[in-house]
Coordinates of C-alpha atoms in Angstrom, one line a residue:
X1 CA 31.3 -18.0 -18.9
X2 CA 29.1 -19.9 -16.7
X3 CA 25.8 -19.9 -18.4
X4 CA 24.2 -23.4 -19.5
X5 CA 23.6 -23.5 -23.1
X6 CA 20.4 -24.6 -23.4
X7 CA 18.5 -26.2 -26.3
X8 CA 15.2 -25.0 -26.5
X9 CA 11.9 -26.7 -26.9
X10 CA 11.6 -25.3 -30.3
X11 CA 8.7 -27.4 -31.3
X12 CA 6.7 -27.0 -28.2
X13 CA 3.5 -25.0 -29.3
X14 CA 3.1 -26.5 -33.0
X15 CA 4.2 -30.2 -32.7
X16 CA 3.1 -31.2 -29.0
X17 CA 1.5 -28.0 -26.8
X18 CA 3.9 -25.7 -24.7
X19 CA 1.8 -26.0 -21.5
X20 CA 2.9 -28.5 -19.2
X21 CA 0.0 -28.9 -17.3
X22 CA -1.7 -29.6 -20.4
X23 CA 1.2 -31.8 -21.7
X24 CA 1.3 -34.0 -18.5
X25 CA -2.5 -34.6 -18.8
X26 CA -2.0 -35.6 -22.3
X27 CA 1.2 -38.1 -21.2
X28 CA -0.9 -39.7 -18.8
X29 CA -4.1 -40.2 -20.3
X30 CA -2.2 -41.6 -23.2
X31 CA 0.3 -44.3 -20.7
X32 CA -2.6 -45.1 -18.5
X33 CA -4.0 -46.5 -21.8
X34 CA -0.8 -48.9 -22.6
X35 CA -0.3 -52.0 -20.7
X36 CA 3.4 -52.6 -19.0
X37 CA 3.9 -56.2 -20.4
X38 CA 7.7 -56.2 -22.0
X39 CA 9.3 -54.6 -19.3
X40 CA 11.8 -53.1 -17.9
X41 CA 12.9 -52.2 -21.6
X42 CA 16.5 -51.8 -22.5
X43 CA 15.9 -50.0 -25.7
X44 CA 12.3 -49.2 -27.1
X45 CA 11.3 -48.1 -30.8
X46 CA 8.7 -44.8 -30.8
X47 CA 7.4 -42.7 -32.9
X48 CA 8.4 -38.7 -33.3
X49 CA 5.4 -37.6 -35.0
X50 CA 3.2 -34.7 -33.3
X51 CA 1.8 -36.3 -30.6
X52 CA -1.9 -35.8 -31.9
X53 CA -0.6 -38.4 -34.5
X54 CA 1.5 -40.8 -32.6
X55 CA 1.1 -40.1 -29.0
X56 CA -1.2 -43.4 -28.0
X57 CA 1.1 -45.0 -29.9
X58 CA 4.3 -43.8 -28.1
X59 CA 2.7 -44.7 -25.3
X60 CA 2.8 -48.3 -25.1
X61 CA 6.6 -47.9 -25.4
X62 CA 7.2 -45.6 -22.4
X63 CA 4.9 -47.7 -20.4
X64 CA 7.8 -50.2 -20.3
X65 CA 10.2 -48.1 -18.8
X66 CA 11.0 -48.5 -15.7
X67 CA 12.5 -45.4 -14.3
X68 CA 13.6 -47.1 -10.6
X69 CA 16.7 -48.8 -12.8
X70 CA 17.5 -46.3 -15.4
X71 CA 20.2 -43.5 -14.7
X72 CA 20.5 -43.0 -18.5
X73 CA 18.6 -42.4 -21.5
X74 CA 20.1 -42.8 -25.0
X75 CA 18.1 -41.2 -27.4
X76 CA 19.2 -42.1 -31.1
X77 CA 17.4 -40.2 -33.8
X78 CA 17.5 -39.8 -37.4
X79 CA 18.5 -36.4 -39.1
X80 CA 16.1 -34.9 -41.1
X81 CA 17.7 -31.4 -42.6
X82 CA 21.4 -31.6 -42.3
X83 CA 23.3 -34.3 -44.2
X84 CA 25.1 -36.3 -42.0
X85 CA 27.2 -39.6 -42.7
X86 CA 28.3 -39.8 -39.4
X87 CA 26.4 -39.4 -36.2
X88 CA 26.7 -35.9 -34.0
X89 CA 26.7 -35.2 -30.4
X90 CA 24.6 -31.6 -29.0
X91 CA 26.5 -28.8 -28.6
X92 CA 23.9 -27.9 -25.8
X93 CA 24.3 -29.1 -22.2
X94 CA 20.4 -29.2 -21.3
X95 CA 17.7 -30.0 -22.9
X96 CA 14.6 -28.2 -22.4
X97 CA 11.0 -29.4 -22.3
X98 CA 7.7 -27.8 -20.7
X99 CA 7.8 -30.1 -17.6
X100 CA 10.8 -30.2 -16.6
X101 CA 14.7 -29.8 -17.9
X102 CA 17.2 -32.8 -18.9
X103 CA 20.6 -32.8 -18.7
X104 CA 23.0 -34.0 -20.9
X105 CA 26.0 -37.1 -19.3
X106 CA 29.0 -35.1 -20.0
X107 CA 30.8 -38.0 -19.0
X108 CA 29.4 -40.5 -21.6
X109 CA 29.4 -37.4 -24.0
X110 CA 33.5 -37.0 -23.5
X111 CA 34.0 -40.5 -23.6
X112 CA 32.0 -40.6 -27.5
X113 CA 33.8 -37.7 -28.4
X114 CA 37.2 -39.4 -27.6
X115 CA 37.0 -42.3 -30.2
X116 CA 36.8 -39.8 -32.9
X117 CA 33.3 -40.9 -34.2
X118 CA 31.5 -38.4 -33.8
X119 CA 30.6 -34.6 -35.1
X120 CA 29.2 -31.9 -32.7
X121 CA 25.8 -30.1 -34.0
X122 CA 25.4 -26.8 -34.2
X123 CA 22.4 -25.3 -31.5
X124 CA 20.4 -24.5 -34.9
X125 CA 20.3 -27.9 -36.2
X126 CA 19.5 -29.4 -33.0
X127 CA 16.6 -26.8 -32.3
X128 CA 15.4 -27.4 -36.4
X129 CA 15.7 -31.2 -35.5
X130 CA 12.3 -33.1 -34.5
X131 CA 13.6 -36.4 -34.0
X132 CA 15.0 -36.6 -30.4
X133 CA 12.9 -33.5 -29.4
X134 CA 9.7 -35.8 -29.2
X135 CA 11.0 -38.3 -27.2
X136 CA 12.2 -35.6 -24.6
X137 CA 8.8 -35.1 -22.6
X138 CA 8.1 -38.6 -22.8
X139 CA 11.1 -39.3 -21.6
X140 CA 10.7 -36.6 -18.8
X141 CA 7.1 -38.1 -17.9
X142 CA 8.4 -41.9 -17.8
X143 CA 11.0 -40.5 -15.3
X144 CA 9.1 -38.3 -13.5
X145 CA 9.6 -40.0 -10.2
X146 CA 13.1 -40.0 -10.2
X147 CA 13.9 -36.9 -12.1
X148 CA 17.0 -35.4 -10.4
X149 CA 18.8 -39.3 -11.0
X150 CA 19.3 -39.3 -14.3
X151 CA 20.6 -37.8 -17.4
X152 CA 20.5 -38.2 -21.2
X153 CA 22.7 -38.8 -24.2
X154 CA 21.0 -37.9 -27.6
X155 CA 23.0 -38.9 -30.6
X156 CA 21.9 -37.5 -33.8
X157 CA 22.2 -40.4 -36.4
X158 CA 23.1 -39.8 -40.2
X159 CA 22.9 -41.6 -43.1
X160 CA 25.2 -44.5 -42.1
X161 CA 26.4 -47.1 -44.6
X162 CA 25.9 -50.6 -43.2
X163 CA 29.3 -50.9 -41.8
X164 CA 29.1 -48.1 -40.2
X165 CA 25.8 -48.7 -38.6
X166 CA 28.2 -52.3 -37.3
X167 CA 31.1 -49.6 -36.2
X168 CA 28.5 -47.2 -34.0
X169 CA 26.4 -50.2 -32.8
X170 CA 29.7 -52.1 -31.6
X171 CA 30.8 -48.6 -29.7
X172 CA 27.6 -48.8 -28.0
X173 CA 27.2 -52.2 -27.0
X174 CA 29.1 -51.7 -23.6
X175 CA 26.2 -48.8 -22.7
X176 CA 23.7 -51.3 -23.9
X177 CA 24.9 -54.0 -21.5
X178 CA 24.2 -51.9 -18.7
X179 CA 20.8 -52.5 -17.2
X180 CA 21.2 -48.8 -15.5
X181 CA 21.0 -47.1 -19.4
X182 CA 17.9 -46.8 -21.7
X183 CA 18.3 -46.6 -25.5
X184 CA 15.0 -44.7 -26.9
X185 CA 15.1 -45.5 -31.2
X186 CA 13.1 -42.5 -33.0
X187 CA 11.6 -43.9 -35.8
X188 CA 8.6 -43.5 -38.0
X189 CA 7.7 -46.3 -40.1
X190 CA 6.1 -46.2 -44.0
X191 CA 5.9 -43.2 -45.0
X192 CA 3.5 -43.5 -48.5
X193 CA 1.8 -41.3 -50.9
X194 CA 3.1 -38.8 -53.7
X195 CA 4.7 -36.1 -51.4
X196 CA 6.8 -38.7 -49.9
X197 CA 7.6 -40.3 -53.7
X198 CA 6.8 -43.9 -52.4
X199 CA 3.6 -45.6 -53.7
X200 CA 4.7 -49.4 -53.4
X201 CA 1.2 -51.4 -53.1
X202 CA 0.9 -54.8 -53.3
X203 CA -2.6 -55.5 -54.3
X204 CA -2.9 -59.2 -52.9
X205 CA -3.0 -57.0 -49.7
X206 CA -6.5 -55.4 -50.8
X207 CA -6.6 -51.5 -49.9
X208 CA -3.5 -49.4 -49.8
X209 CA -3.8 -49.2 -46.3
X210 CA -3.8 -52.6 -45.7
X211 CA -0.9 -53.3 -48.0
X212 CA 1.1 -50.8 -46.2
X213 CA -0.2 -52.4 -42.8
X214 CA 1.7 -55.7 -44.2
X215 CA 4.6 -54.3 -45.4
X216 CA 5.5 -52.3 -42.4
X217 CA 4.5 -55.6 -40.3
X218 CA 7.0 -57.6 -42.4
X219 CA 9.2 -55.4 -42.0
X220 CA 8.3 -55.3 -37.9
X221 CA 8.8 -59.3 -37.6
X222 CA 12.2 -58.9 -39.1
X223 CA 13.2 -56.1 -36.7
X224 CA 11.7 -58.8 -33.3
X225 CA 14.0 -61.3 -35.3
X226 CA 16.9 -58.6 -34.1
X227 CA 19.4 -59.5 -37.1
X228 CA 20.6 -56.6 -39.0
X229 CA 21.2 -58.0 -42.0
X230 CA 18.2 -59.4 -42.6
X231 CA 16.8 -56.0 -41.6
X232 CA 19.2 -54.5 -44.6
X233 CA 18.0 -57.2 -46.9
X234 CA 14.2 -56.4 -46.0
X235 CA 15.1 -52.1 -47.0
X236 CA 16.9 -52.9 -49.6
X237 CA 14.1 -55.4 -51.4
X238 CA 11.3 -52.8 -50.5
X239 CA 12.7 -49.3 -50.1
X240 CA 10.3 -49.0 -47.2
X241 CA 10.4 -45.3 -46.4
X242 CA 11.2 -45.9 -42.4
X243 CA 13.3 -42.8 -41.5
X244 CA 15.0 -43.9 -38.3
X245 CA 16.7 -47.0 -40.3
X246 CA 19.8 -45.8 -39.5
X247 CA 18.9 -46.0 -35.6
X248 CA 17.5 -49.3 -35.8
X249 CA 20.3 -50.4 -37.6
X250 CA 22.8 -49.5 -34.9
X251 CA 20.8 -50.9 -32.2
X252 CA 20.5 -53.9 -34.1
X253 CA 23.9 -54.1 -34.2
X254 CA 24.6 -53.3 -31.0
X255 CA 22.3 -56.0 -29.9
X256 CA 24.2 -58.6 -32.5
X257 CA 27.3 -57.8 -30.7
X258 CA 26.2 -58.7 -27.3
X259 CA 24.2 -61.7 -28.4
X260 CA 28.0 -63.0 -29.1
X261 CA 28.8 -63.0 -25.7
X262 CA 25.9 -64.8 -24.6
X263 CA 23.2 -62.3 -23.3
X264 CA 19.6 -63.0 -24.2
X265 CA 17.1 -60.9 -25.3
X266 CA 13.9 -60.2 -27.0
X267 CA 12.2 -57.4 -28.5
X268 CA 8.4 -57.2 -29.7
X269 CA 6.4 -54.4 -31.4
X270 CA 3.5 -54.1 -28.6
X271 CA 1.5 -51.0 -30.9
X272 CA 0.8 -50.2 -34.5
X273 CA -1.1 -47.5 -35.5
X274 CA -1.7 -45.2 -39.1
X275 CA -1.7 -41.7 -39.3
X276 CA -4.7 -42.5 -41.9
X277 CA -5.8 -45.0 -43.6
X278 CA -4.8 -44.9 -47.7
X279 CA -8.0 -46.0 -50.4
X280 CA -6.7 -43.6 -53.5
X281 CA -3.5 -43.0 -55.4
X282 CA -4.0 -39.1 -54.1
X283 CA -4.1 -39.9 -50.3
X284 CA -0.8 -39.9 -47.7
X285 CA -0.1 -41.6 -44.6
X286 CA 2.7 -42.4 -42.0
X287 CA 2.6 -45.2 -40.0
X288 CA 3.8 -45.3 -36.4
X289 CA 5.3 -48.4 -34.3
X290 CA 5.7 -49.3 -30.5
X291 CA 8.1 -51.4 -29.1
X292 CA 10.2 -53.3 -26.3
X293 CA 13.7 -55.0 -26.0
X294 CA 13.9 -57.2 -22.9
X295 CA 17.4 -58.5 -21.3
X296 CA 16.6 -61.8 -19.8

């Protein structure tokens, strides 16, 4: 049969609104805010939080891309319903959103398939799946100008042991050398209160908030530092609750493995921002991070 399978944009009209004249308002309102200072990014860190959350924050990511150069966007999220140990390809071969529809690179997505690293996802997990969906109209808006030139790859990233996040972020390397591909990293940062059973507080810090501000900024510098051990260390000493780890961790690696061969680069958080800010044991927050790495 010839029909596309198509993934929907199932969380269009809760997470992020399903109108996309409304949508592209909100997109620009939000990037004419941000300042392009880091770019043209190679890989950026953003948020996938409804966008009345985390949208100015995403923002000052996407402002960085620069959508003359890139003819593919890899979009690496963390799963948050399936268990996975490995990372999974879409079984879908376009992606939906309310501006416009993405394809997917079969090409690239034949190649990954090939090395035997990856699983395929079924269309429900994708659709139940948040992670890469709210990177797709940003992703759409930040490559609105040249929207018939370019394709995506998202890769749905489990919970990877360390060597594996060194296995996935080697494979990638190659596509991360080439200044024509994008890497977006979905990640929340600290995710704190009861309902997320993490309460660390360091009181030196004065209010939760605050303490949460510095851990998650620790834990920021230490990301800019782009080694990925340190970065294990750094989870492993404070069980910060940042659920795209596992993403983070591959690009880290993928960037140690270029840094081998000489290339230079540099990545720095350009936005922070707090869902709310945390005074009482009873309260809950999720913080949200914006950033650029820069191939010199």
């Amino acid at each position: 049969s010839n029909r596309m399978v198509c993934r929907e944009a199932s969380h269009a009209g809760s997470w992020y609104t399903a109108s996309g004249s409304q949508l592209n308002a909100q997109l620009e309102g939000w990037l004419s805010q941000a300042q392009s200072t880091a770019g043209p990014a190679r890989a950026i860190i953003a948020p996938h939080a409804g966008y009345t959350y985390c949208g100015a924050c995403a923002a000052h990511a996407y402002k960085q891309v620069d959508p003359s150069v890139t003819r593919r966007v890899f979009i690496l999220g963390p799963s948050h319903h399936v268990p996975l140990s490995r990372c999974a390809l879409s079984s879908a071969e376009v992606y939906r959103t309310p501006l416009y529809d993405l394809r997917i690179d079969q090409k690239v997505y034949a190649d990954l398939w090939k090395t035997g690293m990856f699983e395929r996802m079924s269309l429900q997990t994708d659709e139940d799946e948040h992670s890469i969906e709210m990177h797709l109209p940003y992703t759409a808006k930040a490559m609105e100008s040249h929207k018939d030139e370019f394709s995506i790859v998202p890769v749905l990233v489990g919970a990877l042991s360390e060597s594996k996040e060194q296995e996935y972020g080697k494979l990638l390397s190659k596509y991360l050398a080439d200044p024509s591909n994008l890497f977006i990293i979905s990640s929340d940062f600290c995710h704190w209160g009861q309902r997320f059973r993490y309460t660390y507080y360091d009181e030196s810090q004065g209010e939760i908030y605050r303490s949460i501000e510095h851990l998650d900024k620790t834990g920021m510098g230490i990301i800019e530092q782009l080694d990925p051990i340190s970065f294990s260390n750094y989870l492993k000493k404070y069980h910060n609750t940042i659920c795209g780890r596992h993403p983070i961790g591959v690009l880290l690696n993928a960037v140690a493995e270029l840094k081998k061969s000489g290339i230079d680069m540099n990545f720095s958080f350009l936005n922070y921002a707090q869902s709310s800010q945390c005074r009482n044991w009873s309260d809950s927050s999720v913080s949200y991070a914006a950033g650029a790495l820069v191939v010199h």
